[in-house]
mmCIF file with all atom_site columns, C-alpha atoms in Angstrom:
data_model
loop_
_atom_site.group_PDB
_atom_site.id
_atom_site.type_symbol
_atom_site.label_atom_id
_atom_site.label_alt_id
_atom_site.label_comp_id
_atom_site.label_asym_id
_atom_site.label_entity_id
_atom_site.label_seq_id
_atom_site.pdbx_PDB_ins_code
_atom_site.Cartn_x
_atom_site.Cartn_y
_atom_site.Cartn_z
_atom_site.occupancy
_atom_site.B_iso_or_equiv
_atom_site.pdbx_formal_charge
_atom_site.auth_seq_id
_atom_site.auth_comp_id
_atom_site.auth_asym_id
_atom_site.auth_atom_id
_atom_site.pdbx_PDB_model_num
ATOM 1   C CA . UNK A 1 1   ? 11.944 -6.538  -28.980 1.00 0.00 ? 1   UNK A CA 1
ATOM 2   C CA . UNK A 1 2   ? 14.198 -8.631  -26.771 1.00 0.00 ? 2   UNK A CA 1
ATOM 3   C CA . UNK A 1 3   ? 16.934 -8.566  -29.419 1.00 0.00 ? 3   UNK A CA 1
ATOM 4   C CA . UNK A 1 4   ? 16.820 -4.772  -29.514 1.00 0.00 ? 4   UNK A CA 1
ATOM 5   C CA . UNK A 1 5   ? 17.271 -4.597  -25.748 1.00 0.00 ? 5   UNK A CA 1
ATOM 6   C CA . UNK A 1 6   ? 20.267 -6.912  -25.940 1.00 0.00 ? 6   UNK A CA 1
ATOM 7   C CA . UNK A 1 7   ? 21.835 -4.827  -28.700 1.00 0.00 ? 7   UNK A CA 1
ATOM 8   C CA . UNK A 1 8   ? 21.284 -1.646  -26.685 1.00 0.00 ? 8   UNK A CA 1
ATOM 9   C CA . UNK A 1 9   ? 22.783 -3.277  -23.592 1.00 0.00 ? 9   UNK A CA 1
ATOM 10  C CA . UNK A 1 10  ? 25.847 -4.561  -25.437 1.00 0.00 ? 10  UNK A CA 1
ATOM 11  C CA . UNK A 1 11  ? 26.327 -1.248  -27.212 1.00 0.00 ? 11  UNK A CA 1
ATOM 12  C CA . UNK A 1 12  ? 26.134 0.677   -23.938 1.00 0.00 ? 12  UNK A CA 1
ATOM 13  C CA . UNK A 1 13  ? 28.528 -1.771  -22.308 1.00 0.00 ? 13  UNK A CA 1
ATOM 14  C CA . UNK A 1 14  ? 30.982 -1.428  -25.200 1.00 0.00 ? 14  UNK A CA 1
ATOM 15  C CA . UNK A 1 15  ? 30.939 2.359   -25.037 1.00 0.00 ? 15  UNK A CA 1
ATOM 16  C CA . UNK A 1 16  ? 31.317 2.242   -21.267 1.00 0.00 ? 16  UNK A CA 1
ATOM 17  C CA . UNK A 1 17  ? 34.356 -0.006  -21.611 1.00 0.00 ? 17  UNK A CA 1
ATOM 18  C CA . UNK A 1 18  ? 35.858 2.434   -24.080 1.00 0.00 ? 18  UNK A CA 1
ATOM 19  C CA . UNK A 1 19  ? 35.193 5.332   -21.718 1.00 0.00 ? 19  UNK A CA 1
ATOM 20  C CA . UNK A 1 20  ? 36.636 3.424   -18.768 1.00 0.00 ? 20  UNK A CA 1
ATOM 21  C CA . UNK A 1 21  ? 40.000 3.183   -20.532 1.00 0.00 ? 21  UNK A CA 1
ATOM 22  C CA . UNK A 1 22  ? 40.592 6.921   -20.520 1.00 0.00 ? 22  UNK A CA 1
ATOM 23  C CA . UNK A 1 23  ? 38.838 7.438   -17.175 1.00 0.00 ? 23  UNK A CA 1
ATOM 24  C CA . UNK A 1 24  ? 41.029 4.908   -15.382 1.00 0.00 ? 24  UNK A CA 1
ATOM 25  C CA . UNK A 1 25  ? 44.078 6.246   -17.230 1.00 0.00 ? 25  UNK A CA 1
ATOM 26  C CA . UNK A 1 26  ? 43.434 9.712   -15.835 1.00 0.00 ? 26  UNK A CA 1
ATOM 27  C CA . UNK A 1 27  ? 42.960 8.266   -12.341 1.00 0.00 ? 27  UNK A CA 1
ATOM 28  C CA . UNK A 1 28  ? 46.205 6.307   -12.690 1.00 0.00 ? 28  UNK A CA 1
ATOM 29  C CA . UNK A 1 29  ? 48.086 9.454   -13.685 1.00 0.00 ? 29  UNK A CA 1
ATOM 30  C CA . UNK A 1 30  ? 46.521 11.254  -10.738 1.00 0.00 ? 30  UNK A CA 1
ATOM 31  C CA . UNK A 1 31  ? 47.748 8.478   -8.409  1.00 0.00 ? 31  UNK A CA 1
ATOM 32  C CA . UNK A 1 32  ? 51.262 8.707   -9.831  1.00 0.00 ? 32  UNK A CA 1
ATOM 33  C CA . UNK A 1 33  ? 51.304 12.497  -9.437  1.00 0.00 ? 33  UNK A CA 1
ATOM 34  C CA . UNK A 1 34  ? 49.965 12.423  -5.875  1.00 0.00 ? 34  UNK A CA 1
ATOM 35  C CA . UNK A 1 35  ? 52.275 9.671   -4.617  1.00 0.00 ? 35  UNK A CA 1
ATOM 36  C CA . UNK A 1 36  ? 55.345 10.736  -6.598  1.00 0.00 ? 36  UNK A CA 1
ATOM 37  C CA . UNK A 1 37  ? 55.591 7.295   -8.246  1.00 0.00 ? 37  UNK A CA 1
ATOM 38  C CA . UNK A 1 38  ? 54.931 5.503   -4.971  1.00 0.00 ? 38  UNK A CA 1
ATOM 39  C CA . UNK A 1 39  ? 57.671 7.157   -2.931  1.00 0.00 ? 39  UNK A CA 1
ATOM 40  C CA . UNK A 1 40  ? 55.905 9.945   -1.113  1.00 0.00 ? 40  UNK A CA 1
ATOM 41  C CA . UNK A 1 41  ? 53.656 8.133   1.396   1.00 0.00 ? 41  UNK A CA 1
ATOM 42  C CA . UNK A 1 42  ? 53.747 4.912   3.354   1.00 0.00 ? 42  UNK A CA 1
ATOM 43  C CA . UNK A 1 43  ? 52.110 1.762   2.046   1.00 0.00 ? 43  UNK A CA 1
ATOM 44  C CA . UNK A 1 44  ? 48.861 2.191   3.971   1.00 0.00 ? 44  UNK A CA 1
ATOM 45  C CA . UNK A 1 45  ? 48.209 5.664   2.570   1.00 0.00 ? 45  UNK A CA 1
ATOM 46  C CA . UNK A 1 46  ? 49.097 4.516   -0.968  1.00 0.00 ? 46  UNK A CA 1
ATOM 47  C CA . UNK A 1 47  ? 46.783 1.515   -0.620  1.00 0.00 ? 47  UNK A CA 1
ATOM 48  C CA . UNK A 1 48  ? 43.894 3.640   0.625   1.00 0.00 ? 48  UNK A CA 1
ATOM 49  C CA . UNK A 1 49  ? 44.433 6.169   -2.164  1.00 0.00 ? 49  UNK A CA 1
ATOM 50  C CA . UNK A 1 50  ? 44.542 3.411   -4.799  1.00 0.00 ? 50  UNK A CA 1
ATOM 51  C CA . UNK A 1 51  ? 41.375 1.894   -3.350  1.00 0.00 ? 51  UNK A CA 1
ATOM 52  C CA . UNK A 1 52  ? 39.614 5.264   -3.374  1.00 0.00 ? 52  UNK A CA 1
ATOM 53  C CA . UNK A 1 53  ? 40.612 5.964   -6.968  1.00 0.00 ? 53  UNK A CA 1
ATOM 54  C CA . UNK A 1 54  ? 39.522 2.452   -8.015  1.00 0.00 ? 54  UNK A CA 1
ATOM 55  C CA . UNK A 1 55  ? 36.116 2.997   -6.443  1.00 0.00 ? 55  UNK A CA 1
ATOM 56  C CA . UNK A 1 56  ? 35.845 6.358   -8.214  1.00 0.00 ? 56  UNK A CA 1
ATOM 57  C CA . UNK A 1 57  ? 36.753 4.614   -11.491 1.00 0.00 ? 57  UNK A CA 1
ATOM 58  C CA . UNK A 1 58  ? 34.078 1.969   -10.896 1.00 0.00 ? 58  UNK A CA 1
ATOM 59  C CA . UNK A 1 59  ? 31.475 4.622   -10.180 1.00 0.00 ? 59  UNK A CA 1
ATOM 60  C CA . UNK A 1 60  ? 32.521 6.517   -13.320 1.00 0.00 ? 60  UNK A CA 1
ATOM 61  C CA . UNK A 1 61  ? 32.113 3.280   -15.316 1.00 0.00 ? 61  UNK A CA 1
ATOM 62  C CA . UNK A 1 62  ? 28.602 2.779   -13.921 1.00 0.00 ? 62  UNK A CA 1
ATOM 63  C CA . UNK A 1 63  ? 27.649 6.378   -14.652 1.00 0.00 ? 63  UNK A CA 1
ATOM 64  C CA . UNK A 1 64  ? 28.974 6.017   -18.211 1.00 0.00 ? 64  UNK A CA 1
ATOM 65  C CA . UNK A 1 65  ? 27.016 2.794   -18.653 1.00 0.00 ? 65  UNK A CA 1
ATOM 66  C CA . UNK A 1 66  ? 23.752 4.306   -17.401 1.00 0.00 ? 66  UNK A CA 1
ATOM 67  C CA . UNK A 1 67  ? 24.319 7.390   -19.572 1.00 0.00 ? 67  UNK A CA 1
ATOM 68  C CA . UNK A 1 68  ? 25.014 5.335   -22.697 1.00 0.00 ? 68  UNK A CA 1
ATOM 69  C CA . UNK A 1 69  ? 22.097 2.983   -22.037 1.00 0.00 ? 69  UNK A CA 1
ATOM 70  C CA . UNK A 1 70  ? 19.529 5.713   -21.399 1.00 0.00 ? 70  UNK A CA 1
ATOM 71  C CA . UNK A 1 71  ? 20.843 8.033   -24.153 1.00 0.00 ? 71  UNK A CA 1
ATOM 72  C CA . UNK A 1 72  ? 21.791 5.741   -27.038 1.00 0.00 ? 72  UNK A CA 1
ATOM 73  C CA . UNK A 1 73  ? 22.288 8.600   -29.516 1.00 0.00 ? 73  UNK A CA 1
ATOM 74  C CA . UNK A 1 74  ? 24.123 10.913  -27.157 1.00 0.00 ? 74  UNK A CA 1
ATOM 75  C CA . UNK A 1 75  ? 26.770 13.189  -28.679 1.00 0.00 ? 75  UNK A CA 1
ATOM 76  C CA . UNK A 1 76  ? 29.211 12.326  -25.876 1.00 0.00 ? 76  UNK A CA 1
ATOM 77  C CA . UNK A 1 77  ? 31.870 10.876  -28.158 1.00 0.00 ? 77  UNK A CA 1
ATOM 78  C CA . UNK A 1 78  ? 30.230 10.782  -31.592 1.00 0.00 ? 78  UNK A CA 1
ATOM 79  C CA . UNK A 1 79  ? 31.378 14.242  -32.585 1.00 0.00 ? 79  UNK A CA 1
ATOM 80  C CA . UNK A 1 80  ? 35.024 13.409  -31.870 1.00 0.00 ? 80  UNK A CA 1
ATOM 81  C CA . UNK A 1 81  ? 35.086 10.094  -33.727 1.00 0.00 ? 81  UNK A CA 1
ATOM 82  C CA . UNK A 1 82  ? 34.629 10.578  -37.430 1.00 0.00 ? 82  UNK A CA 1
ATOM 83  C CA . UNK A 1 83  ? 36.193 7.858   -39.508 1.00 0.00 ? 83  UNK A CA 1
ATOM 84  C CA . UNK A 1 84  ? 37.665 8.141   -42.973 1.00 0.00 ? 84  UNK A CA 1
ATOM 85  C CA . UNK A 1 85  ? 35.535 9.381   -45.863 1.00 0.00 ? 85  UNK A CA 1
ATOM 86  C CA . UNK A 1 86  ? 32.593 10.415  -43.684 1.00 0.00 ? 86  UNK A CA 1
ATOM 87  C CA . UNK A 1 87  ? 31.766 7.008   -42.201 1.00 0.00 ? 87  UNK A CA 1
ATOM 88  C CA . UNK A 1 88  ? 29.949 7.400   -38.948 1.00 0.00 ? 88  UNK A CA 1
ATOM 89  C CA . UNK A 1 89  ? 30.646 5.564   -35.730 1.00 0.00 ? 89  UNK A CA 1
ATOM 90  C CA . UNK A 1 90  ? 27.316 3.752   -36.063 1.00 0.00 ? 90  UNK A CA 1
ATOM 91  C CA . UNK A 1 91  ? 28.758 1.566   -38.801 1.00 0.00 ? 91  UNK A CA 1
ATOM 92  C CA . UNK A 1 92  ? 31.214 0.161   -36.276 1.00 0.00 ? 92  UNK A CA 1
ATOM 93  C CA . UNK A 1 93  ? 28.586 -0.693  -33.645 1.00 0.00 ? 93  UNK A CA 1
ATOM 94  C CA . UNK A 1 94  ? 29.270 -4.396  -34.132 1.00 0.00 ? 94  UNK A CA 1
ATOM 95  C CA . UNK A 1 95  ? 32.776 -3.814  -32.782 1.00 0.00 ? 95  UNK A CA 1
ATOM 96  C CA . UNK A 1 96  ? 31.443 -2.461  -29.507 1.00 0.00 ? 96  UNK A CA 1
ATOM 97  C CA . UNK A 1 97  ? 28.997 -5.341  -29.233 1.00 0.00 ? 97  UNK A CA 1
ATOM 98  C CA . UNK A 1 98  ? 31.879 -7.747  -29.782 1.00 0.00 ? 98  UNK A CA 1
ATOM 99  C CA . UNK A 1 99  ? 33.975 -5.978  -27.132 1.00 0.00 ? 99  UNK A CA 1
ATOM 100 C CA . UNK A 1 100 ? 31.104 -6.107  -24.647 1.00 0.00 ? 100 UNK A CA 1
ATOM 101 C CA . UNK A 1 101 ? 30.452 -9.795  -25.312 1.00 0.00 ? 101 UNK A CA 1
ATOM 102 C CA . UNK A 1 102 ? 34.136 -10.631 -24.880 1.00 0.00 ? 102 UNK A CA 1
ATOM 103 C CA . UNK A 1 103 ? 34.188 -8.604  -21.667 1.00 0.00 ? 103 UNK A CA 1
ATOM 104 C CA . UNK A 1 104 ? 31.197 -10.494 -20.267 1.00 0.00 ? 104 UNK A CA 1
ATOM 105 C CA . UNK A 1 105 ? 32.810 -13.835 -21.131 1.00 0.00 ? 105 UNK A CA 1
ATOM 106 C CA . UNK A 1 106 ? 36.060 -12.855 -19.403 1.00 0.00 ? 106 UNK A CA 1
ATOM 107 C CA . UNK A 1 107 ? 34.178 -11.596 -16.330 1.00 0.00 ? 107 UNK A CA 1
ATOM 108 C CA . UNK A 1 108 ? 32.244 -14.865 -16.193 1.00 0.00 ? 108 UNK A CA 1
ATOM 109 C CA . UNK A 1 109 ? 35.416 -16.971 -16.199 1.00 0.00 ? 109 UNK A CA 1
ATOM 110 C CA . UNK A 1 110 ? 37.109 -14.705 -13.662 1.00 0.00 ? 110 UNK A CA 1
ATOM 111 C CA . UNK A 1 111 ? 34.078 -15.053 -11.406 1.00 0.00 ? 111 UNK A CA 1
ATOM 112 C CA . UNK A 1 112 ? 34.269 -18.842 -11.669 1.00 0.00 ? 112 UNK A CA 1
ATOM 113 C CA . UNK A 1 113 ? 37.986 -18.703 -10.804 1.00 0.00 ? 113 UNK A CA 1
ATOM 114 C CA . UNK A 1 114 ? 37.293 -16.425 -7.839  1.00 0.00 ? 114 UNK A CA 1
ATOM 115 C CA . UNK A 1 115 ? 34.512 -18.686 -6.587  1.00 0.00 ? 115 UNK A CA 1
ATOM 116 C CA . UNK A 1 116 ? 36.769 -21.758 -6.757  1.00 0.00 ? 116 UNK A CA 1
ATOM 117 C CA . UNK A 1 117 ? 39.541 -19.990 -4.851  1.00 0.00 ? 117 UNK A CA 1
ATOM 118 C CA . UNK A 1 118 ? 37.006 -18.827 -2.281  1.00 0.00 ? 118 UNK A CA 1
ATOM 119 C CA . UNK A 1 119 ? 35.796 -22.413 -1.789  1.00 0.00 ? 119 UNK A CA 1
ATOM 120 C CA . UNK A 1 120 ? 39.374 -23.663 -1.354  1.00 0.00 ? 120 UNK A CA 1
ATOM 121 C CA . UNK A 1 121 ? 40.062 -20.934 1.209   1.00 0.00 ? 121 UNK A CA 1
ATOM 122 C CA . UNK A 1 122 ? 36.918 -21.881 3.087   1.00 0.00 ? 122 UNK A CA 1
ATOM 123 C CA . UNK A 1 123 ? 37.905 -25.539 3.143   1.00 0.00 ? 123 UNK A CA 1
ATOM 124 C CA . UNK A 1 124 ? 41.375 -24.687 4.429   1.00 0.00 ? 124 UNK A CA 1
ATOM 125 C CA . UNK A 1 125 ? 39.958 -22.459 7.129   1.00 0.00 ? 125 UNK A CA 1
ATOM 126 C CA . UNK A 1 126 ? 37.544 -25.124 8.324   1.00 0.00 ? 126 UNK A CA 1
ATOM 127 C CA . UNK A 1 127 ? 39.965 -28.047 8.018   1.00 0.00 ? 127 UNK A CA 1
ATOM 128 C CA . UNK A 1 128 ? 41.293 -29.474 11.255  1.00 0.00 ? 128 UNK A CA 1
ATOM 129 C CA . UNK A 1 129 ? 44.957 -28.800 11.599  1.00 0.00 ? 129 UNK A CA 1
ATOM 130 C CA . UNK A 1 130 ? 47.780 -29.173 14.033  1.00 0.00 ? 130 UNK A CA 1
ATOM 131 C CA . UNK A 1 131 ? 49.807 -26.416 15.516  1.00 0.00 ? 131 UNK A CA 1
ATOM 132 C CA . UNK A 1 132 ? 53.394 -26.183 14.389  1.00 0.00 ? 132 UNK A CA 1
ATOM 133 C CA . UNK A 1 133 ? 55.916 -27.282 17.009  1.00 0.00 ? 133 UNK A CA 1
ATOM 134 C CA . UNK A 1 134 ? 57.690 -24.490 18.816  1.00 0.00 ? 134 UNK A CA 1
ATOM 135 C CA . UNK A 1 135 ? 61.119 -25.887 17.988  1.00 0.00 ? 135 UNK A CA 1
ATOM 136 C CA . UNK A 1 136 ? 61.679 -25.912 14.266  1.00 0.00 ? 136 UNK A CA 1
#
């Protein structure tokens, strides 16, 4: 039973990653169109717009993940992906599990890197230091 839950989780994560590619691509194109390739607004407005679109992309990823996890046989993308000679997408489920596993490994290492940088920043902030002389 536990193995089936892991397979369902990895499969849903793989599909969600696949969906996030086109979802974030559309949001990126929307950003480029709104900002006229970064020339139309000042940096603060562009930053806030990019942040908003990134949050929307993250929410879309979560919605896709919940949808794929709760509806494992949903026709969301199955009808569009028919491989050669009638092979169904189910035969390539191992690929999505592999993608999801690789994604989790990369996220794990990025989290470790972030945590180390956070610790170094904390140490620097709390370290006693001297003020720079006024005359350089």
